[in-house]
mmCIF file of C-alpha atoms in Angstrom:
data_model
loop_
_atom_site.group_PDB
_atom_site.id
_atom_site.type_symbol
_atom_site.label_atom_id
_atom_site.label_comp_id
_atom_site.label_asym_id
_atom_site.label_seq_id
_atom_site.Cartn_x
_atom_site.Cartn_y
_atom_site.Cartn_z
ATOM 1 C CA MET A 557 3.431 -2.285 12.720
ATOM 2 C CA ASN A 558 0.156 -4.465 12.362
ATOM 3 C CA VAL A 559 -2.047 -4.617 9.395
ATOM 4 C CA TYR A 560 -5.611 -5.940 9.215
ATOM 5 C CA PRO A 561 -7.783 -6.457 6.115
ATOM 6 C CA VAL A 562 -11.344 -5.263 6.528
ATOM 7 C CA ASN A 563 -14.188 -5.699 3.934
ATOM 8 C CA ALA A 564 -16.791 -2.922 3.587
ATOM 9 C CA GLY A 565 -19.089 -5.211 1.623
ATOM 10 C CA ASN A 566 -19.489 -6.546 -1.845
ATOM 11 C CA PHE A 567 -21.187 -4.888 -4.902
ATOM 12 C CA LYS A 568 -21.723 -5.343 -8.593
ATOM 13 C CA LEU A 569 -20.558 -3.200 -11.532
ATOM 14 C CA ASP A 570 -21.038 -3.804 -15.331
ATOM 15 C CA GLY A 571 -18.333 -6.161 -16.598
ATOM 16 C CA GLY A 572 -17.801 -4.327 -19.798
ATOM 17 C CA ALA A 573 -17.183 -1.038 -17.813
ATOM 18 C CA MET A 574 -14.777 -2.756 -15.515
ATOM 19 C CA PHE A 575 -12.781 -4.324 -18.458
ATOM 20 C CA GLY A 576 -12.998 -1.627 -21.123
ATOM 21 C CA VAL A 577 -12.080 -2.767 -24.615
ATOM 22 C CA VAL A 578 -11.378 -6.382 -23.673
ATOM 23 C CA PRO A 579 -14.175 -8.725 -25.091
ATOM 24 C CA LYS A 580 -16.680 -10.335 -22.559
ATOM 25 C CA SER A 581 -15.616 -13.652 -24.121
ATOM 26 C CA ILE A 582 -12.324 -13.304 -22.415
ATOM 27 C CA TRP A 583 -12.937 -11.476 -19.221
ATOM 28 C CA ASN A 584 -16.033 -13.597 -18.292
ATOM 29 C CA LYS A 585 -13.744 -16.630 -17.917
ATOM 30 C CA THR A 586 -12.192 -15.041 -14.915
ATOM 31 C CA ASN A 587 -14.906 -12.730 -13.542
ATOM 32 C CA PRO A 588 -18.246 -14.368 -14.726
ATOM 33 C CA ALA A 589 -21.192 -12.012 -15.235
ATOM 34 C CA ASP A 590 -24.735 -12.452 -13.987
ATOM 35 C CA GLU A 591 -27.816 -12.109 -16.312
ATOM 36 C CA ASN A 592 -27.527 -8.324 -16.065
ATOM 37 C CA ASN A 593 -23.749 -8.452 -17.318
ATOM 38 C CA MET A 594 -22.821 -7.445 -13.663
ATOM 39 C CA CYS A 595 -19.636 -8.802 -12.002
ATOM 40 C CA SER A 596 -19.092 -9.009 -8.283
ATOM 41 C CA TRP A 597 -16.500 -6.896 -6.493
ATOM 42 C CA ALA A 598 -15.144 -6.396 -3.116
ATOM 43 C CA MET A 599 -14.640 -3.240 -1.246
ATOM 44 C CA ARG A 600 -11.663 -4.324 0.613
ATOM 45 C CA CYS A 601 -10.091 -1.651 3.089
ATOM 46 C CA LEU A 602 -6.959 -1.837 5.157
ATOM 47 C CA LEU A 603 -6.417 -0.828 8.896
ATOM 48 C CA VAL A 604 -2.780 -0.041 9.689
ATOM 49 C CA GLU A 605 -1.803 0.106 13.434
ATOM 50 C CA GLU A 606 1.550 1.767 14.256
ATOM 51 C CA GLY A 607 2.139 2.837 17.745
ATOM 52 C CA ASP A 608 -1.099 4.701 18.968
ATOM 53 C CA ARG A 609 -1.977 5.454 15.562
ATOM 54 C CA LEU A 610 -4.714 3.490 13.624
ATOM 55 C CA MET A 611 -5.102 4.405 10.046
ATOM 56 C CA LEU A 612 -8.039 3.221 7.754
ATOM 57 C CA ILE A 613 -7.298 3.305 3.930
ATOM 58 C CA ASP A 614 -10.548 3.754 2.224
ATOM 59 C CA ASN A 615 -13.874 2.765 3.607
ATOM 60 C CA GLY A 616 -16.318 1.749 1.113
ATOM 61 C CA MET A 617 -19.842 2.927 0.085
ATOM 62 C CA GLY A 618 -21.190 3.532 3.536
ATOM 63 C CA ASP A 619 -25.044 3.080 4.312
ATOM 64 C CA LYS A 620 -26.544 6.560 4.120
ATOM 65 C CA GLN A 621 -27.662 6.654 0.308
ATOM 66 C CA SER A 622 -31.051 5.886 -0.690
ATOM 67 C CA GLU A 623 -32.584 2.488 -1.573
ATOM 68 C CA LYS A 624 -32.768 3.452 -5.218
ATOM 69 C CA PHE A 625 -29.011 4.294 -5.217
ATOM 70 C CA PHE A 626 -27.864 1.038 -3.573
ATOM 71 C CA GLY A 627 -30.302 -0.670 -6.001
ATOM 72 C CA TYR A 628 -27.919 0.145 -8.966
ATOM 73 C CA TYR A 629 -25.177 -1.677 -7.207
ATOM 74 C CA PHE A 630 -26.613 -4.804 -6.050
ATOM 75 C CA LEU A 631 -24.950 -4.842 -2.574
ATOM 76 C CA HIS A 632 -24.634 -8.626 -1.304
ATOM 77 C CA GLY A 633 -22.845 -10.636 1.345
ATOM 78 C CA ASP A 634 -22.709 -10.326 5.105
ATOM 79 C CA ASP A 635 -19.644 -8.154 5.521
ATOM 80 C CA THR A 636 -19.947 -4.491 6.701
ATOM 81 C CA LEU A 637 -16.915 -2.174 7.600
ATOM 82 C CA GLU A 638 -18.237 -2.044 11.132
ATOM 83 C CA LYS A 639 -18.503 -5.841 11.421
ATOM 84 C CA THR A 640 -15.054 -6.554 10.043
ATOM 85 C CA MET A 641 -13.348 -3.922 12.039
ATOM 86 C CA ARG A 642 -15.082 -5.254 15.183
ATOM 87 C CA SER A 643 -13.645 -8.770 14.245
ATOM 88 C CA ALA A 644 -10.169 -7.189 13.958
ATOM 89 C CA GLY A 645 -10.727 -5.792 17.634
ATOM 90 C CA PHE A 646 -11.464 -2.159 16.685
ATOM 91 C CA GLY A 647 -14.390 0.279 16.505
ATOM 92 C CA PHE A 648 -14.835 3.561 14.438
ATOM 93 C CA ASP A 649 -13.761 5.629 17.449
ATOM 94 C CA ASP A 650 -10.416 3.930 17.526
ATOM 95 C CA VAL A 651 -9.460 5.327 14.106
ATOM 96 C CA THR A 652 -6.905 8.186 14.224
ATOM 97 C CA ASP A 653 -6.450 8.665 10.371
ATOM 98 C CA VAL A 654 -8.548 7.965 7.453
ATOM 99 C CA PHE A 655 -6.456 7.818 4.250
ATOM 100 C CA LEU A 656 -8.717 8.309 1.078
ATOM 101 C CA THR A 657 -6.981 7.111 -2.006
ATOM 102 C CA HIS A 658 -9.697 9.008 -4.112
ATOM 103 C CA LEU A 659 -13.170 10.321 -3.640
ATOM 104 C CA HIS A 660 -15.250 8.202 -5.858
ATOM 105 C CA PHE A 661 -18.306 6.812 -3.690
ATOM 106 C CA ASP A 662 -17.151 3.298 -3.511
ATOM 107 C CA HIS A 663 -13.834 4.513 -1.776
ATOM 108 C CA CYS A 664 -15.029 7.159 0.489
ATOM 109 C CA GLY A 665 -18.837 6.815 1.108
ATOM 110 C CA GLY A 666 -18.162 5.426 4.598
ATOM 111 C CA SER A 667 -16.424 8.372 5.643
ATOM 112 C CA ILE A 668 -19.644 10.260 6.464
ATOM 113 C CA LYS A 669 -22.818 9.185 8.147
ATOM 114 C CA LYS A 670 -26.323 10.717 8.754
ATOM 115 C CA ARG A 671 -26.716 12.547 12.128
ATOM 116 C CA ALA A 672 -28.796 10.649 14.643
ATOM 117 C CA SER A 673 -31.519 13.122 14.216
ATOM 118 C CA GLY A 674 -31.821 12.476 10.539
ATOM 119 C CA GLU A 675 -30.942 16.018 9.673
ATOM 120 C CA GLY A 676 -27.578 16.541 7.975
ATOM 121 C CA TYR A 677 -24.388 14.529 7.968
ATOM 122 C CA GLU A 678 -21.367 14.144 10.258
ATOM 123 C CA PRO A 679 -17.935 12.208 9.947
ATOM 124 C CA ALA A 680 -18.242 8.590 10.827
ATOM 125 C CA PHE A 681 -14.899 8.653 12.302
ATOM 126 C CA ARG A 682 -15.066 11.349 14.923
ATOM 127 C CA ASN A 683 -11.519 11.165 16.215
ATOM 128 C CA ALA A 684 -9.701 10.918 12.960
ATOM 129 C CA VAL A 685 -7.900 12.999 10.548
ATOM 130 C CA TYR A 686 -9.069 12.620 6.950
ATOM 131 C CA TRP A 687 -6.237 12.713 4.540
ATOM 132 C CA SER A 688 -6.921 13.465 0.919
ATOM 133 C CA GLU A 689 -4.846 15.103 -2.079
ATOM 134 C CA LYS A 690 -5.216 18.759 -2.699
ATOM 135 C CA ASP A 691 -5.643 18.692 -6.367
ATOM 136 C CA HIS A 692 -7.884 15.539 -6.352
ATOM 137 C CA TRP A 693 -10.122 17.434 -3.749
ATOM 138 C CA GLU A 694 -10.711 20.317 -6.134
ATOM 139 C CA TRP A 695 -11.145 17.820 -8.957
ATOM 140 C CA ALA A 696 -13.989 16.093 -6.793
ATOM 141 C CA VAL A 697 -15.759 19.292 -5.267
ATOM 142 C CA HIS A 698 -15.880 20.730 -8.979
ATOM 143 C CA PRO A 699 -16.616 17.602 -10.952
ATOM 144 C CA ASN A 700 -16.578 17.110 -14.666
ATOM 145 C CA ALA A 701 -19.674 15.576 -16.321
ATOM 146 C CA ARG A 702 -18.114 12.345 -16.750
ATOM 147 C CA GLU A 703 -17.357 11.731 -12.977
ATOM 148 C CA LYS A 704 -20.135 13.791 -11.400
ATOM 149 C CA ALA A 705 -22.168 10.670 -10.552
ATOM 150 C CA SER A 706 -19.143 9.270 -8.502
ATOM 151 C CA PHE A 707 -18.304 12.300 -6.630
ATOM 152 C CA LEU A 708 -21.242 12.722 -4.083
ATOM 153 C CA LYS A 709 -21.138 15.999 -2.174
ATOM 154 C CA GLU A 710 -22.504 14.469 0.890
ATOM 155 C CA ASN A 711 -19.520 12.081 0.994
ATOM 156 C CA ILE A 712 -17.145 14.926 0.582
ATOM 157 C CA LEU A 713 -17.949 18.286 1.742
ATOM 158 C CA PRO A 714 -18.778 17.313 5.550
ATOM 159 C CA ILE A 715 -15.298 16.228 5.851
ATOM 160 C CA GLN A 716 -13.931 19.695 5.324
ATOM 161 C CA GLU A 717 -16.881 21.388 7.200
ATOM 162 C CA SER A 718 -16.064 19.273 10.239
ATOM 163 C CA GLY A 719 -12.446 20.664 10.428
ATOM 164 C CA GLN A 720 -11.009 17.064 9.948
ATOM 165 C CA LEU A 721 -9.527 17.460 6.589
ATOM 166 C CA LYS A 722 -5.737 17.499 5.772
ATOM 167 C CA PHE A 723 -3.963 17.350 2.575
ATOM 168 C CA VAL A 724 -0.975 15.083 1.870
ATOM 169 C CA ASN A 725 0.532 17.854 -0.164
ATOM 170 C CA ASP A 726 1.056 20.072 2.749
ATOM 171 C CA GLY A 727 4.109 18.121 3.834
ATOM 172 C CA SER A 728 2.623 16.476 6.900
ATOM 173 C CA GLU A 729 3.664 12.905 7.396
ATOM 174 C CA VAL A 730 0.676 10.634 7.304
ATOM 175 C CA MET A 731 2.373 7.642 9.100
ATOM 176 C CA GLN A 732 6.041 6.755 9.362
ATOM 177 C CA GLY A 733 7.449 4.963 6.535
ATOM 178 C CA LEU A 734 4.404 5.354 4.266
ATOM 179 C CA SER A 735 5.087 6.718 0.821
ATOM 180 C CA VAL A 736 2.445 7.683 -1.833
ATOM 181 C CA LEU A 737 2.506 7.210 -5.555
ATOM 182 C CA LYS A 738 0.270 9.379 -7.388
ATOM 183 C CA ALA A 739 -1.845 8.145 -10.510
ATOM 184 C CA TYR A 740 -3.571 10.417 -13.085
ATOM 185 C CA GLY A 741 -5.355 7.897 -15.487
ATOM 186 C CA HIS A 742 -8.080 6.626 -13.435
ATOM 187 C CA THR A 743 -8.876 10.209 -11.903
ATOM 188 C CA GLU A 744 -6.976 13.317 -10.956
ATOM 189 C CA ALA A 745 -4.171 12.597 -8.572
ATOM 190 C CA MET A 746 -5.276 9.252 -7.093
ATOM 191 C CA MET A 747 -3.051 8.137 -4.162
ATOM 192 C CA VAL A 748 -1.597 4.708 -4.027
ATOM 193 C CA PRO A 749 -0.006 4.175 -0.648
ATOM 194 C CA LYS A 750 3.042 1.982 -0.272
ATOM 195 C CA ILE A 751 3.825 0.562 3.271
ATOM 196 C CA PRO A 752 6.813 -1.100 4.643
ATOM 197 C CA TYR A 753 5.650 -4.434 6.239
ATOM 198 C CA LYS A 754 7.657 -7.542 7.526
ATOM 199 C CA GLY A 755 10.497 -6.593 5.302
ATOM 200 C CA ARG A 756 8.374 -6.262 2.052
ATOM 201 C CA THR A 757 6.622 -3.370 0.393
ATOM 202 C CA LEU A 758 2.844 -3.581 0.720
ATOM 203 C CA VAL A 759 0.931 -1.564 -1.979
ATOM 204 C CA TYR A 760 -2.664 -0.747 -1.607
ATOM 205 C CA MET A 761 -3.585 -0.699 -5.310
ATOM 206 C CA ALA A 762 -6.870 1.253 -5.198
ATOM 207 C CA ASP A 763 -8.035 1.441 -8.843
ATOM 208 C CA LEU A 764 -4.590 1.347 -10.334
ATOM 209 C CA LEU A 765 -5.114 -2.358 -10.339
ATOM 210 C CA PRO A 766 -8.700 -3.335 -9.025
ATOM 211 C CA SER A 767 -8.062 -7.124 -9.309
ATOM 212 C CA VAL A 768 -5.974 -9.977 -10.412
ATOM 213 C CA GLY A 769 -7.851 -9.968 -13.682
ATOM 214 C CA HIS A 770 -6.650 -6.606 -14.528
ATOM 215 C CA ILE A 771 -3.075 -7.406 -14.592
ATOM 216 C CA PRO A 772 -2.604 -7.693 -18.285
ATOM 217 C CA LEU A 773 -1.590 -4.285 -19.613
ATOM 218 C CA SER A 774 -4.568 -3.801 -21.986
ATOM 219 C CA TYR A 775 -7.219 -4.490 -19.246
ATOM 220 C CA VAL A 776 -8.087 -0.930 -18.371
ATOM 221 C CA MET A 777 -11.513 0.109 -17.098
ATOM 222 C CA SER A 778 -13.852 2.205 -19.040
ATOM 223 C CA TYR A 779 -14.167 4.348 -15.872
ATOM 224 C CA ASP A 780 -10.662 5.831 -16.187
ATOM 225 C CA VAL A 781 -10.731 9.381 -17.437
ATOM 226 C CA ARG A 782 -7.360 9.037 -19.140
ATOM 227 C CA PRO A 783 -6.981 5.431 -20.313
ATOM 228 C CA LEU A 784 -3.719 5.997 -22.182
ATOM 229 C CA ILE A 785 -2.196 7.592 -19.146
ATOM 230 C CA THR A 786 -3.279 4.566 -17.117
ATOM 231 C CA LEU A 787 -1.532 2.274 -19.656
ATOM 232 C CA ASP A 788 1.589 4.278 -19.151
ATOM 233 C CA GLU A 789 1.273 4.325 -15.278
ATOM 234 C CA LYS A 790 0.233 0.554 -15.206
ATOM 235 C CA GLU A 791 3.192 -0.583 -17.244
ATOM 236 C CA LYS A 792 5.841 1.401 -15.270
ATOM 237 C CA PHE A 793 4.296 0.151 -11.935
ATOM 238 C CA LEU A 794 4.119 -3.459 -12.915
ATOM 239 C CA ARG A 795 7.746 -3.625 -13.872
ATOM 240 C CA GLU A 796 8.649 -1.756 -10.575
ATOM 241 C CA ALA A 797 6.446 -4.421 -8.564
ATOM 242 C CA VAL A 798 8.228 -7.294 -10.299
ATOM 243 C CA GLU A 799 11.678 -5.896 -9.702
ATOM 244 C CA ASN A 800 11.038 -5.101 -6.000
ATOM 245 C CA GLU A 801 8.887 -8.046 -5.191
ATOM 246 C CA TYR A 802 6.172 -5.760 -4.068
ATOM 247 C CA VAL A 803 2.998 -7.418 -2.338
ATOM 248 C CA LEU A 804 -0.065 -5.938 -3.983
ATOM 249 C CA PHE A 805 -3.141 -5.482 -1.827
ATOM 250 C CA LEU A 806 -6.327 -5.614 -4.022
ATOM 251 C CA GLU A 807 -9.176 -3.434 -3.016
ATOM 252 C CA HIS A 808 -11.787 -4.791 -5.410
ATOM 253 C CA ASP A 809 -10.797 -8.398 -6.257
ATOM 254 C CA PRO A 810 -13.752 -10.555 -5.164
ATOM 255 C CA GLU A 811 -11.560 -13.623 -4.191
ATOM 256 C CA ASN A 812 -7.865 -12.489 -3.664
ATOM 257 C CA GLU A 813 -6.541 -10.136 -1.069
ATOM 258 C CA CYS A 814 -2.842 -10.092 -2.380
ATOM 259 C CA CYS A 815 -0.887 -11.133 -5.121
ATOM 260 C CA THR A 816 2.864 -10.950 -6.276
ATOM 261 C CA LEU A 817 3.824 -10.667 -9.920
ATOM 262 C CA GLN A 818 6.470 -12.119 -12.438
ATOM 263 C CA MET A 819 7.563 -11.361 -15.809
ATOM 264 C CA THR A 820 6.770 -13.962 -18.469
ATOM 265 C CA GLU A 821 6.890 -14.295 -22.368
ATOM 266 C CA ARG A 822 3.447 -12.617 -22.398
ATOM 267 C CA GLY A 823 4.395 -9.822 -20.164
ATOM 268 C CA VAL A 824 3.723 -9.227 -16.420
ATOM 269 C CA ARG A 825 1.451 -11.899 -14.919
ATOM 270 C CA VAL A 826 0.499 -13.067 -11.473
ATOM 271 C CA LYS A 827 2.848 -15.132 -9.621
ATOM 272 C CA GLU A 828 1.052 -16.059 -6.488
ATOM 273 C CA THR A 829 -2.208 -15.118 -4.686
ATOM 274 C CA PHE A 830 -2.691 -15.300 -0.921
ATOM 275 C CA PRO A 831 -4.260 -13.668 2.070
ATOM 276 C CA LEU A 832 -2.371 -10.985 3.797
ATOM 277 C CA SER A 833 -2.027 -13.201 6.916
ATOM 278 C CA ALA A 834 0.180 -15.305 4.965
ATOM 279 C CA LEU A 835 3.048 -12.767 4.970
#
């Protein structure tokens, strides 16, 4: 098995929303905000190559939304998904599987592109099976008022309309050795994939742990629909990660690709940060 980090770009979100009840005087030390109170975040995806399969985990925002939409999120940097995949030696047509941790726009927007004619939408990965979670899919296509702005129908419905959608719940194995932890605090049935790699367990953290700055237990995003559930899920996972020496792959951390954890007098804290290539 080979794995390749690929970055779908960088964007900004409100620092207060990203750190919930934690005061700015604390989180601003590790994630400094700009004059608009916005902090920079990555959209770091992962390619997993196993035999003749190439799985892409999450795919960023894509590029089909309006200028007004992107204006809210201050896209910056030179990275795009296409560019970083090409640097790894792959193109979109090489992808056989797209694994979507959940269907918020910054995780699945790259799934779909506009047709060349400008009319309508089509899958960006034409040779791929798209994997979602059945309960989460229903949650996303019938969104609640709080999350409606994050579940964009043009990112979601064309996947099913193309016939390329499969659900992990149906018992199909996504990829040999891959297992899935489901989390319900951030959104309904978000999938956190665990991947055996070089004798370690590599965990793609999605929004259960967006960055190193979110390791302390009380650092929970205001975006989470069930923050007390997140606290329980996070506490259980952090202890498991320490005990099993998991390598955490961080989707949104602007600086750090991976980290390991350790138990301290203050609770679970970061042990090391490093690029995935260091494994």
